[in-house]
CSV table of C-alpha atoms and ligand atoms in Angstrom, one decimal:
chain,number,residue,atom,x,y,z
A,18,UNK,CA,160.6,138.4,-71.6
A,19,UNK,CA,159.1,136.1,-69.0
A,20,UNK,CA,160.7,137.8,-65.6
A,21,UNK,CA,164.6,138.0,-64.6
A,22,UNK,CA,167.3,136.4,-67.3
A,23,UNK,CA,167.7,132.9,-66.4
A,24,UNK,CA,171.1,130.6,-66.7
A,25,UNK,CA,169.6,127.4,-68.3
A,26,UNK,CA,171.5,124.1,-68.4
A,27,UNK,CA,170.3,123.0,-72.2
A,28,UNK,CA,171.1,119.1,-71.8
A,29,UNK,CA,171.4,117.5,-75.6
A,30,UNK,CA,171.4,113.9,-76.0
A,31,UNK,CA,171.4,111.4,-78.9
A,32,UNK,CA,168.5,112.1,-80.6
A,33,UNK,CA,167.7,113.3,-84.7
A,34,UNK,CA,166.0,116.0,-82.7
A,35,UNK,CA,169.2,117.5,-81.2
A,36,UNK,CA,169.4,120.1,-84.7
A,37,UNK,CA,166.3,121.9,-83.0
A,38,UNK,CA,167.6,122.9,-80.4
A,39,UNK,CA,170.1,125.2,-83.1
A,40,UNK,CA,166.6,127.4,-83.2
A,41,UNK,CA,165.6,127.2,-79.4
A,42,UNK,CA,168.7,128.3,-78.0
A,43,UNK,CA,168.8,131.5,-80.3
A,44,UNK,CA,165.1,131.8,-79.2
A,45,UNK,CA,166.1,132.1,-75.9
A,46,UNK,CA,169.1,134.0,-76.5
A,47,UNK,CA,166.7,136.8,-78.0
A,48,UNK,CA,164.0,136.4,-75.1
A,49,UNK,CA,167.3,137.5,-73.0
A,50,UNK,CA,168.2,134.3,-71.8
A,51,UNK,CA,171.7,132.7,-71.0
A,52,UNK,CA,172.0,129.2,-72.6
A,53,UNK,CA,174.8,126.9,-71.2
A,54,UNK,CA,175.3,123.6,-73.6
A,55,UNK,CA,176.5,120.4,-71.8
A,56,UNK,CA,176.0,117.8,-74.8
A,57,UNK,CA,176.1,113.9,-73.9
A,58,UNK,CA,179.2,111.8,-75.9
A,59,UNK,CA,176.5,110.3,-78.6
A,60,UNK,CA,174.7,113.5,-79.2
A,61,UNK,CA,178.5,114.9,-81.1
A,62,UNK,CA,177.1,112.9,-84.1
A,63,UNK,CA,173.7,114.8,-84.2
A,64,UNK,CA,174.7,118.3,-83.7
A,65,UNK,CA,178.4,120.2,-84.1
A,66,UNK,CA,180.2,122.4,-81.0
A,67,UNK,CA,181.0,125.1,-83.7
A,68,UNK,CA,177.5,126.4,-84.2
A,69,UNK,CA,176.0,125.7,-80.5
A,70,UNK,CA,178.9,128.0,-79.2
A,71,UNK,CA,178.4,130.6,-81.7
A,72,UNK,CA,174.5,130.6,-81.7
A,73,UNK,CA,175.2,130.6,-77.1
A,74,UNK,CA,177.7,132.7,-77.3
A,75,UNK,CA,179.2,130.2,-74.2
A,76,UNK,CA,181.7,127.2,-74.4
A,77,UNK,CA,180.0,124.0,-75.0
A,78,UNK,CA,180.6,121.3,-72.6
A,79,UNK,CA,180.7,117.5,-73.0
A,80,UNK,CA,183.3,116.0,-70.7
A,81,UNK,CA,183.3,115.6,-67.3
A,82,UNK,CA,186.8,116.4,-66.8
A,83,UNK,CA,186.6,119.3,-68.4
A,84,UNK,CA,189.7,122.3,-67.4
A,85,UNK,CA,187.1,125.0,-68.6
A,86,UNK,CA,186.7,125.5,-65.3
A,87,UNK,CA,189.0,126.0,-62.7
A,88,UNK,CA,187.7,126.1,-59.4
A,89,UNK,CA,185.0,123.5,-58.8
A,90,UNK,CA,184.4,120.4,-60.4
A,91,UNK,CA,182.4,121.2,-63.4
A,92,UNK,CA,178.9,119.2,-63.2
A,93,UNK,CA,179.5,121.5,-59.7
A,94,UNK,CA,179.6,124.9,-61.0
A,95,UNK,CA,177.2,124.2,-63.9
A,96,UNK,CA,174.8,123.1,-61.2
A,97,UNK,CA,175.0,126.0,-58.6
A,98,UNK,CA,175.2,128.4,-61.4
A,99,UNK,CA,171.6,127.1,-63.2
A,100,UNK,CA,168.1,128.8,-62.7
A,101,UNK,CA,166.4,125.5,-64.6
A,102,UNK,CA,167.6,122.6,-66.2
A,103,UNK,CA,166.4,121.5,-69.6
A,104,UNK,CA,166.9,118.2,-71.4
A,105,UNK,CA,165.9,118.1,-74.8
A,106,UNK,CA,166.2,116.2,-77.0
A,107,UNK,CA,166.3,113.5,-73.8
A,108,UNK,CA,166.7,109.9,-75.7
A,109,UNK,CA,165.1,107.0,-73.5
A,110,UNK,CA,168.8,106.3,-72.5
A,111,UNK,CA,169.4,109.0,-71.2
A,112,UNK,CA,165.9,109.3,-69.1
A,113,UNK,CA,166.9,105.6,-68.1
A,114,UNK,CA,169.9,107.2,-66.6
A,115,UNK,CA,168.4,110.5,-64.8
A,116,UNK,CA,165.7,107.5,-63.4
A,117,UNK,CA,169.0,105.7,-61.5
A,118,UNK,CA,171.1,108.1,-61.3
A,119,UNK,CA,174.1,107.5,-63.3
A,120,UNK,CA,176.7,109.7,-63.5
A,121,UNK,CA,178.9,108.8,-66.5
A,122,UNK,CA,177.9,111.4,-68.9
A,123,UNK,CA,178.4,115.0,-67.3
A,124,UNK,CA,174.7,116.2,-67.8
A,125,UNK,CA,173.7,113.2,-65.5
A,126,UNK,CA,175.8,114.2,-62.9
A,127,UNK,CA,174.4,118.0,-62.9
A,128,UNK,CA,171.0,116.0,-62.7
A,129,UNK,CA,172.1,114.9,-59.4
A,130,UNK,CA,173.8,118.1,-58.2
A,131,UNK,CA,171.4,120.4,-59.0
A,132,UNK,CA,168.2,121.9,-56.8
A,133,UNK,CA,166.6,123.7,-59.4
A,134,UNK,CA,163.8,122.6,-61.7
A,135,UNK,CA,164.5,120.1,-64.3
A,136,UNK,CA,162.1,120.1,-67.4
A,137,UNK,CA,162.7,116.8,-69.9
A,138,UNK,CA,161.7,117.1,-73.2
A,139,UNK,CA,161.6,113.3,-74.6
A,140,UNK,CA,161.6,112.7,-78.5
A,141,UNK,CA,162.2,108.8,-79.5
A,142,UNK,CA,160.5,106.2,-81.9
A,143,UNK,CA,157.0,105.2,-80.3
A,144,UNK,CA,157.6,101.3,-79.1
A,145,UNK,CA,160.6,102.9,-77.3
A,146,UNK,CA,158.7,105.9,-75.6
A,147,UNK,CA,156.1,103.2,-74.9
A,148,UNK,CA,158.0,100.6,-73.4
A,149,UNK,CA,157.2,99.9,-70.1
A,150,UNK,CA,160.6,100.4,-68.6
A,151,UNK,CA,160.8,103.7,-70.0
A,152,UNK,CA,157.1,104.4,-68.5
A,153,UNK,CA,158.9,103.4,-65.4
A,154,UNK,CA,161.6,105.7,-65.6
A,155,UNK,CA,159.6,108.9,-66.8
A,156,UNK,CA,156.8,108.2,-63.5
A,157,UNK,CA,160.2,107.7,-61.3
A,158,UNK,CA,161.8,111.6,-62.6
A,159,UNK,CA,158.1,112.4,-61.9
A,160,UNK,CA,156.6,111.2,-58.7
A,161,UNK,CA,159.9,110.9,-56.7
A,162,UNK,CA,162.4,113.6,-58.2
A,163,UNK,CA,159.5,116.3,-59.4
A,164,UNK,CA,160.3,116.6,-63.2
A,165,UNK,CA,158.1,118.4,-65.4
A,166,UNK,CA,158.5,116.1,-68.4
A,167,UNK,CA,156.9,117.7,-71.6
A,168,UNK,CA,155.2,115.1,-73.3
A,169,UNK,CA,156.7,114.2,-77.2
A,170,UNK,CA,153.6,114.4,-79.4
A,171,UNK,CA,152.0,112.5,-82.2
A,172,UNK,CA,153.5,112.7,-85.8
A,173,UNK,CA,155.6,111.3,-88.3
A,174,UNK,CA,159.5,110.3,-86.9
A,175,UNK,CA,162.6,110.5,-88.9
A,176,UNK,CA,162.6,106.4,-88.0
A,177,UNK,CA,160.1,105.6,-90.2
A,178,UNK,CA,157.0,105.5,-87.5
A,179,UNK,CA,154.0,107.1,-87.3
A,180,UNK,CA,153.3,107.5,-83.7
A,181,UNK,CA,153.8,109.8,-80.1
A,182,UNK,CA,157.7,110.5,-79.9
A,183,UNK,CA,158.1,113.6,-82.1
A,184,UNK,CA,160.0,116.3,-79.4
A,185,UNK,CA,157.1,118.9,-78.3
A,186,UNK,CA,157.7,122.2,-80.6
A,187,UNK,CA,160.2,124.4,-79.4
A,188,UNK,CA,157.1,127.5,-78.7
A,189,UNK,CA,155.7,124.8,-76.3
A,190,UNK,CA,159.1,124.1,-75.0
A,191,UNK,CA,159.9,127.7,-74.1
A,192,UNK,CA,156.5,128.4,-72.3
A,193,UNK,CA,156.8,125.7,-70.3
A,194,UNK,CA,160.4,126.3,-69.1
A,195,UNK,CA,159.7,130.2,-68.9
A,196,UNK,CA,155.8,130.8,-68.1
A,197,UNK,CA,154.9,128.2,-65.9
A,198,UNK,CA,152.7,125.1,-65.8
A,199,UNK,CA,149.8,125.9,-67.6
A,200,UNK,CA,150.7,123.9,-70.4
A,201,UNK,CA,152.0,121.3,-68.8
A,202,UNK,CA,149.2,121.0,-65.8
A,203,UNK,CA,146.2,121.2,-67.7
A,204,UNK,CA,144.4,119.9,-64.0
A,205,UNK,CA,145.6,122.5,-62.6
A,206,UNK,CA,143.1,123.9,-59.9
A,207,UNK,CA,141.2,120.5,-59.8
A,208,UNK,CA,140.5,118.8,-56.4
A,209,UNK,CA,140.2,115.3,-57.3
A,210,UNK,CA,139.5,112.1,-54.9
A,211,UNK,CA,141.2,108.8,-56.2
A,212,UNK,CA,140.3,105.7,-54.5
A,213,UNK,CA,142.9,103.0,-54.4
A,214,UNK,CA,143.1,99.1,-53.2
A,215,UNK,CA,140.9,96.5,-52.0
A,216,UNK,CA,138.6,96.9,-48.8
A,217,UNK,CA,139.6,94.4,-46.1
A,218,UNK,CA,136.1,93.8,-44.0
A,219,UNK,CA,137.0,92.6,-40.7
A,220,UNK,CA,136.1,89.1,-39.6
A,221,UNK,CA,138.0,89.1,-36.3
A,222,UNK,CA,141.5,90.3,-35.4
A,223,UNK,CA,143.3,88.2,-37.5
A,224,UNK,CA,140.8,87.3,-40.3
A,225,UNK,CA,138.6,89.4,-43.2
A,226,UNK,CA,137.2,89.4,-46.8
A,227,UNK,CA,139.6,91.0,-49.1
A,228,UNK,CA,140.1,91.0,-52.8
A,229,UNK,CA,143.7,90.7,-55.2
A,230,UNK,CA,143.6,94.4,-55.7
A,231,UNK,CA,147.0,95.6,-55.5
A,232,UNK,CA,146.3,99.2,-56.0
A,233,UNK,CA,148.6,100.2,-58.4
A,234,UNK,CA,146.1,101.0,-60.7
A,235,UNK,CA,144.6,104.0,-58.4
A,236,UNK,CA,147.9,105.1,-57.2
A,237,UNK,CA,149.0,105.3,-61.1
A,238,UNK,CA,145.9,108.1,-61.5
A,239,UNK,CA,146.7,109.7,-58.4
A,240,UNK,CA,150.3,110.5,-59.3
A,241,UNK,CA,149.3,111.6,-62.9
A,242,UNK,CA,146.5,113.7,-61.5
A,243,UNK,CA,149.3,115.1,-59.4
A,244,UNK,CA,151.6,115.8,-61.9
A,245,UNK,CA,149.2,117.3,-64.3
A,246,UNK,CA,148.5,119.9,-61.4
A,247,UNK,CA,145.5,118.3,-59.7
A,248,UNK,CA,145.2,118.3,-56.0
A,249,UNK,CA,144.9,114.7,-55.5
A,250,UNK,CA,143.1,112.8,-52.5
A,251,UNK,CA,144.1,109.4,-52.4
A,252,UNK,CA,142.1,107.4,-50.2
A,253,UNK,CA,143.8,104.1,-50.2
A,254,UNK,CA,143.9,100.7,-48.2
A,255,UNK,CA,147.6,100.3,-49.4
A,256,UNK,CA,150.3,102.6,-48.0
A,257,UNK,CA,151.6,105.1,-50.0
A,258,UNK,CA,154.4,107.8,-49.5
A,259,UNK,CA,153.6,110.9,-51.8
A,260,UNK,CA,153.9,114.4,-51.2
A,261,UNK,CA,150.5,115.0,-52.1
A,262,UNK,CA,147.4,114.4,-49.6
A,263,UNK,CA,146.8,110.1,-48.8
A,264,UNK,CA,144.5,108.7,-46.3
A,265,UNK,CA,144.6,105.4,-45.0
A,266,UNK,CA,141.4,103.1,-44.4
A,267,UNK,CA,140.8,99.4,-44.4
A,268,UNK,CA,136.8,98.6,-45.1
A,269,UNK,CA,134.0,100.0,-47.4
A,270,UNK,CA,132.5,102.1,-44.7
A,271,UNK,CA,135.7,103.9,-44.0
A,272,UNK,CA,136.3,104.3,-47.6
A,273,UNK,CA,132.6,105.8,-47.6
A,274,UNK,CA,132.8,108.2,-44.7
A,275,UNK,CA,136.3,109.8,-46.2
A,276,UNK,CA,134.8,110.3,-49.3
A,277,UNK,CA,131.8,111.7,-48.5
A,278,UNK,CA,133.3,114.5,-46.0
A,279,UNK,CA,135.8,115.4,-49.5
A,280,UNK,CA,133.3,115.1,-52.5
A,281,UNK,CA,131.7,118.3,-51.9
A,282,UNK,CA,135.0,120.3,-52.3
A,283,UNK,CA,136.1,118.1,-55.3
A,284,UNK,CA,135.5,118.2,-58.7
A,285,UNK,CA,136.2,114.9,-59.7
A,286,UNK,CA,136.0,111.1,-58.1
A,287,UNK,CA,138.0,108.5,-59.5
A,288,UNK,CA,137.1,105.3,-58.2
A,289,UNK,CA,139.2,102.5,-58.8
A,290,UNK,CA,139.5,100.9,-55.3
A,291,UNK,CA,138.1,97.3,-55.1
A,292,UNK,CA,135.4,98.1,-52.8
A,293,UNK,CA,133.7,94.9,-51.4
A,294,UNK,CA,129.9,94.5,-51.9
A,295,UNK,CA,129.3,92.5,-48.5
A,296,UNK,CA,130.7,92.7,-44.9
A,297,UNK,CA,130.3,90.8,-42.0
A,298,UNK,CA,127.5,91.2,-39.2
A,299,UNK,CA,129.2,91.2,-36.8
A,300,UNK,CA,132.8,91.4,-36.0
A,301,UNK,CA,134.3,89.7,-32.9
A,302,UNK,CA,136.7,90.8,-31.1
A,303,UNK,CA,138.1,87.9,-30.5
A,304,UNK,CA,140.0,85.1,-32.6
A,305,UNK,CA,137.2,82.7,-33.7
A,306,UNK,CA,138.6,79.4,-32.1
A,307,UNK,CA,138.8,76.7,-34.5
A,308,UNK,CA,136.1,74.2,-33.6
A,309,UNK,CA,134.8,70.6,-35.6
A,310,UNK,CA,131.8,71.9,-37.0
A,311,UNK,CA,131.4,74.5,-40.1
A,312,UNK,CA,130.8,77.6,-39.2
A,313,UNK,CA,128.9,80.5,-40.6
A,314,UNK,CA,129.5,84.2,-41.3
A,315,UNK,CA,126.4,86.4,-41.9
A,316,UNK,CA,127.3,89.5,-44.6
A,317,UNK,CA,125.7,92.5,-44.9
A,318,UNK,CA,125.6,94.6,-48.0
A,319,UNK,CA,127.9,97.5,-48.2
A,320,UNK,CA,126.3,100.6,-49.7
A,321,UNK,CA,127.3,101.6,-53.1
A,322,UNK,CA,129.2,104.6,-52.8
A,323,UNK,CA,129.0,105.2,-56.5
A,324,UNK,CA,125.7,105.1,-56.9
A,325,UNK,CA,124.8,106.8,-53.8
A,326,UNK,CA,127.4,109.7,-55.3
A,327,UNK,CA,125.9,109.5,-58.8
A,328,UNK,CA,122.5,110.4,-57.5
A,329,UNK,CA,123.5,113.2,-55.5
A,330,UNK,CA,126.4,115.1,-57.7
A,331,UNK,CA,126.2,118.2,-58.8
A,332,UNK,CA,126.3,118.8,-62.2
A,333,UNK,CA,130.0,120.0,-63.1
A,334,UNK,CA,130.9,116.6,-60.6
A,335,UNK,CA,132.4,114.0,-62.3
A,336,UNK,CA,132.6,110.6,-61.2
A,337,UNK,CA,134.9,107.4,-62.5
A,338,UNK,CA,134.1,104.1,-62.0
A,339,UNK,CA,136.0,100.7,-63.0
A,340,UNK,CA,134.2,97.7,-64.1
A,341,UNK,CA,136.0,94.4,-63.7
A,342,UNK,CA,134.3,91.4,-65.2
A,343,UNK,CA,134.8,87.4,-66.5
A,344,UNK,CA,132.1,87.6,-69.1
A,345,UNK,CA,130.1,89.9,-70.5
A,346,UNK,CA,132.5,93.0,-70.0
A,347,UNK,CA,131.1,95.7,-72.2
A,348,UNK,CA,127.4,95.5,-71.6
A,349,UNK,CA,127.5,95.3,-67.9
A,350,UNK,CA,130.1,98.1,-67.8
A,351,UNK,CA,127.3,100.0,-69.9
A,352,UNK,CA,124.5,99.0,-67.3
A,353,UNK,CA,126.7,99.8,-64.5
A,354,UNK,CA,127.9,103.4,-65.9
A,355,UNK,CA,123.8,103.8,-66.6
A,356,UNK,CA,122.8,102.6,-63.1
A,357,UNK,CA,124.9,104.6,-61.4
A,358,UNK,CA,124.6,107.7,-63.5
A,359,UNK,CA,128.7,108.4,-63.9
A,360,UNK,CA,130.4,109.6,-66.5
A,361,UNK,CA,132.9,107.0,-67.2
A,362,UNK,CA,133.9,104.0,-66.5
A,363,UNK,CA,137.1,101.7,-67.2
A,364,UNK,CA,136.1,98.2,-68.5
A,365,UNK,CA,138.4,95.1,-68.1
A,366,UNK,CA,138.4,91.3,-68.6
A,367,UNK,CA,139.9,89.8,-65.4
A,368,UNK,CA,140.1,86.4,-67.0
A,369,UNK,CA,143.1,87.4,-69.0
A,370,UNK,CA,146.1,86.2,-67.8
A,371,UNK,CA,149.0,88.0,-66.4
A,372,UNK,CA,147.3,91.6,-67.1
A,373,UNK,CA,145.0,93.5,-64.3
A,374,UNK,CA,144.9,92.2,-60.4
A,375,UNK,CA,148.6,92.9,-59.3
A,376,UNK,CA,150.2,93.4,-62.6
A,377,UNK,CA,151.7,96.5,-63.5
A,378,UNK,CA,149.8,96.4,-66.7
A,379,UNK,CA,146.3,96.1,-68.3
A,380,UNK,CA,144.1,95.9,-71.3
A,381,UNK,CA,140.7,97.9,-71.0
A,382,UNK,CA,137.9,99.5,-72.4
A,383,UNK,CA,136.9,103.4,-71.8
A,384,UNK,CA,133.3,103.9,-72.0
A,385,UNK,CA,131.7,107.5,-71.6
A,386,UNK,CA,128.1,108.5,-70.9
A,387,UNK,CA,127.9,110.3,-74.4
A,388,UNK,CA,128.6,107.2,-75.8
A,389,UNK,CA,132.2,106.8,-76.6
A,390,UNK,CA,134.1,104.0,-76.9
A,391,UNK,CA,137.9,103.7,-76.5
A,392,UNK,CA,139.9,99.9,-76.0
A,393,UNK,CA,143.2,100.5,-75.0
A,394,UNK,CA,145.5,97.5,-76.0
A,395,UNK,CA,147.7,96.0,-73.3
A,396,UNK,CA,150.3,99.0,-71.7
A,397,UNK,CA,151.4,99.9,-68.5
A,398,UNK,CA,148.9,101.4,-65.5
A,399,UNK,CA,150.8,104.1,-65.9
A,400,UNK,CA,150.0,105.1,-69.4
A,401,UNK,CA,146.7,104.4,-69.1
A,402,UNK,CA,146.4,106.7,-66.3
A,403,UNK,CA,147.2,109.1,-68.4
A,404,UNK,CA,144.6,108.2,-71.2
A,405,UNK,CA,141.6,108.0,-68.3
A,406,UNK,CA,143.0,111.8,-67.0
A,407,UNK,CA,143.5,113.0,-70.8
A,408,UNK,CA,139.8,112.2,-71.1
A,409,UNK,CA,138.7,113.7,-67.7
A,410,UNK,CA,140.1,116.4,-69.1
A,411,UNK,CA,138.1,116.6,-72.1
A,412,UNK,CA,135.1,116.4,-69.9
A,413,UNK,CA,136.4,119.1,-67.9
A,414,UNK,CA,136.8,121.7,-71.4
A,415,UNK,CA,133.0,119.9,-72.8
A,416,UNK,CA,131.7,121.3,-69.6
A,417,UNK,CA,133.5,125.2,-69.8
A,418,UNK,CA,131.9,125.0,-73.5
A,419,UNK,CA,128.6,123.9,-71.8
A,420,UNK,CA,129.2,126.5,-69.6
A,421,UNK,CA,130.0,129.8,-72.9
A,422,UNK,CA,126.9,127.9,-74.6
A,423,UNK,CA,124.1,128.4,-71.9
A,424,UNK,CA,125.9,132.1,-71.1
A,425,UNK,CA,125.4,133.2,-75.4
A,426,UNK,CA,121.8,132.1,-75.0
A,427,UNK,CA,121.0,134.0,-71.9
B,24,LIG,O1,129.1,97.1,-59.4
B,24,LIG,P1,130.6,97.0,-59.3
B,24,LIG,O2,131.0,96.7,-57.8
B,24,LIG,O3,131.2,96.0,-60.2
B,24,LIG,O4,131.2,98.4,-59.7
B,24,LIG,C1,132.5,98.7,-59.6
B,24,LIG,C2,132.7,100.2,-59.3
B,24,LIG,O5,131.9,100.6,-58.2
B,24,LIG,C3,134.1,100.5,-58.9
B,24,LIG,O6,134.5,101.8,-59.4
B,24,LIG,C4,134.0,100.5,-57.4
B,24,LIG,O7,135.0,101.3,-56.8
B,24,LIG,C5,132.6,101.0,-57.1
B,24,LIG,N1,132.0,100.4,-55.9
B,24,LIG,C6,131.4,101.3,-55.0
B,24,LIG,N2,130.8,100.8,-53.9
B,24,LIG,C7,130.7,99.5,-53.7
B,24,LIG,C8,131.2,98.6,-54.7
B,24,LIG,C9,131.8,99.1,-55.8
B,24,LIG,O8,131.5,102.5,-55.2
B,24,LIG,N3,130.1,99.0,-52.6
C-alpha cells in the first residue's frame, strides 16, 4: 500500500465509463483505501447506488441536500474530510463546470471547498475532448487551480469513434492518485527555457519595431512544460502571472542576455518568441519631432540567438525553433533547422487566415533533425503544445537509449 489510508472523494459523472469505476473502487478498497462516492444526477443512468455502496462499503451520495449528514453542510464535510479528490469518469460537462465553478451538482461544490489535490480523469468522444472550449477548460483546472488531469488515451469509444477519449486504465489511474507524478510528469526534472512574444526594438520613448506576436503560442508550452513537471523559464515580452519562474524583457538583446546566463543549466530551449532580425542604431532619447521631410532609421542586425545556441550546445541540449513563412514553408523550415543545427522546429503558413499571429489556434508542421515529419491540422495552441512537448519528450527517452547504447559497447 502506497503510505497512510487515504479518504478519496471518487466523483462519477455521465460518462459509459462510469461501470469502471465498479473495479477501481474495490481496487482501492483492497490497497486499504477509503472510497466515498458522490455521483452527479446524469451519471444514475450509467451506474446503480446498490453495488457502489456495497463494493465502498460507504453511503453513496448524489444530492446536495442530503440529511446523511448532520452537522455541516455536506459538500462541507465531504471536503474537510478528503485526502485527494478524484473525478472519473469526468464528462466534458462536468470539466466545463469545475473550469467556472458551478455549484449545482454536489461534486462541483466539493471542487470548490476542498484544498486537497484533485486528479480528473476525462473519458469522452474525441471531437468533444478536442473541442477548443474544452481545451480551455482542462488548461484553466490546470494552470490556475493545479489539477493533475490524467490524459484519456487513444482507442476505440462506445460512440462509435476511433480516437483519444477512452478513460486512462484504472492501474494508471491508481498510480497516479497514490504514487505520485511520475506518470503523469514525464518532464519531470527538466529545466527548460521557453521564449514567448514579439521583441519591441526601441526607436525612441514612444516608438519601436515590433511584430503581431501575441505570445500565446509560447505561454501555451510553458504552462504544459509546467504541468508535465518541467521547471519552466519563461522569458517573455508579454506579462504573464504563473507560479512558475517568468522574466520580463522587451528587445532581442535582452531576450539574448537572459537566455544565455539560463541555457547552461537547462536542458531544453523552446523558442517560439518573435525575435526581430534588425534594431535600430541608435536610440534617442528623445521623441523624434515630426518634421516635413522623410526621415531615416538605420537597423542593425540582431544576432541569431538560435544559431549562435545551436553551435555551442552540448550534446543532450535540445533546442526548438518556429518557422513562420508566406511561401515556401517546408523547405525553408528544413534550411533553417539545418542552418542552425536544432532539433526541431514548428513550421506554419502565416498567410492563412484567422489561424497563427493572435489567434488562439494554428495549423503547423513538426519537422525533426532525424527527418520526421508531422502536420498537425488546425487545433488550439494549447493542444499543440502538448504535441511539440510529447515529442521533446521522445527526444529526451532517444537520448537515455543513446545513452544504455554507448554504455553496452564500452
Ligand atoms: O530565421 P527565422 O527568424 O525565421 O527563425 C525563426 C526562429 O529563430 C524562431 O524560433 C526565433 O525565435 C529564432 N530567432 C532567433 N534570433 C533571431 C531571430 C529569430 O533566435 N534574431
Amino acid at each position: 500500500m502506497s503510505g497512510q489510508s487515504k479518504n478519496i472523494i471518487l466523483g462519477i459523472s455521465a460518462g459509459i465509463a462510469a461501470y469502471r469505476m465498479y473495479d477501481l473502487i474495490s481496487e482501492l478498497k483492497k490497497l486499504g483505501h477509503n472510497v466515498t462516492v458522490v455521483l452527479t444526477s446524469g451519471a444514475k443512468h450509467f451506474v446503480s447506488e446498490l453495488p457502489l455502496k456495497i463494493l465502498s462499503s460507504n453511503h453513496v451520495y448524489c444530492d446536495m441536500f442530503s440529511p446523511e449528514i448532520q452537522n455541516k453542510p455536506v459538500h462541507i464535510e465531504l471536503a474537510d474530510n478528503a485526502d485527494l479528490v478524484l473525478l472519473a469518469p469526468a464528462t466534458a460537462d462536468i470539466i466545463a463546470k469545475a473550469a467556472c465553478g458551478i455549484c449545482d451538482e454536489l461534486i462541483t461544490s466539493i471542487l470548490l471547498a476542498t484544498h486537497v489535490p484533485v486528479y480528473i480523469a476525462p473519458a469522452m468522444n474525441t471531437n468533444m475532448w478536442e473541442h477548443f472550449t474544452t481545451q480551455k477548460n482542462i488548461e484553466t483546472l490546470v494552470t490556475k487551480l493545479g489539477y493533475k488531469i490524467i490524459p484519456p488515451e487513444d482507442g476505440d469509444l462506445a460512440c462509435g469513434y476511433s480516437g483519444v477519449g477512452h478513460i486512462a486504465s484504472n492501474e494508471k489511474i491508481i498510480k497516479t492518485i497514490l504514487y505520485g507524478d511520475s506518470e503523469t510528469k514525464p518532464l519531470l526534472g527538466k529545466k527548460i527555457i521557453v521564449t514567448a512574444g514579439g521583441t519591441r526594438e526601441v526607436i525612441d520613448p514612444v516608438r519601436f519595431i515590433g511584430n503581431k506576436s501575441s505570445g500565446k503560442m509560447g505561454l501555451a508550452l510553458a504552462d504544459t512544460a509546467n504541468s508535465m513537471g518541467a521547471e519552466v523559464v519563461l522569458v517573455s515580452t508579454v506579462p504573464a502571472d504563473r507560479k512558475y519562474q517568468v522574466i520580463e524583457v522587451e528587445s532581442a538583446q535582452e531576450l539574448q542576455e537572459v537566455i544565455e546566463s539560463e541555457f547552461d543549466r537547462a536542458d531544453a530551449l523552446i523558442m517560439a518568441a518573435a525575435v526581430s532580425d534588425f534594431r535600430p542604431i541608435t536610440t534617442s532619447k528623445q521623441k523624434i519631432k515630426k518634421k516635413n521631410e522623410d526621415i531615416t532609421i538605420e537597423l542593425t542586425r540582431n544576432p541569431d540567438i538560435l544559431e549562435i545556441l545551436g553551435r555551442t550546445k552540448r550534446e543532450k541540449q535540445v533546442i526548438i525553433g518556429f518557422s513562420a513563412e508566406s511561401e515556401n514553408i517546408e523547405k525553408n523550415a528544413i534550411e533553417k533547422l539545418q542552418k542552425k543545427k536544432i532539433d526541431m522546429i514548428i513550421a506554419n503558413d502565416i498567410t492563412i487566415p484567422d489561424i497563427g499571429f493572435g489567434s488562439d489556434e494554428n495549423a503547423v508542421t513538426i519537422l525533426t533533425r532525424d527527418g520526421s515529419k508531422e502536420i498537425l491540422q488546425r487545433q488550439s495552441k494549447v493542444q499543440i503544445a502538448r504535441h511539440i512537448c510529447n515529442k521533446l519528450i521522445d527526444i529526451f527517452e532517444t537520448m537515455k537509449e543513446t545513452k544504455k547504447h554507448d554504455f553496452n559497447k564500452k
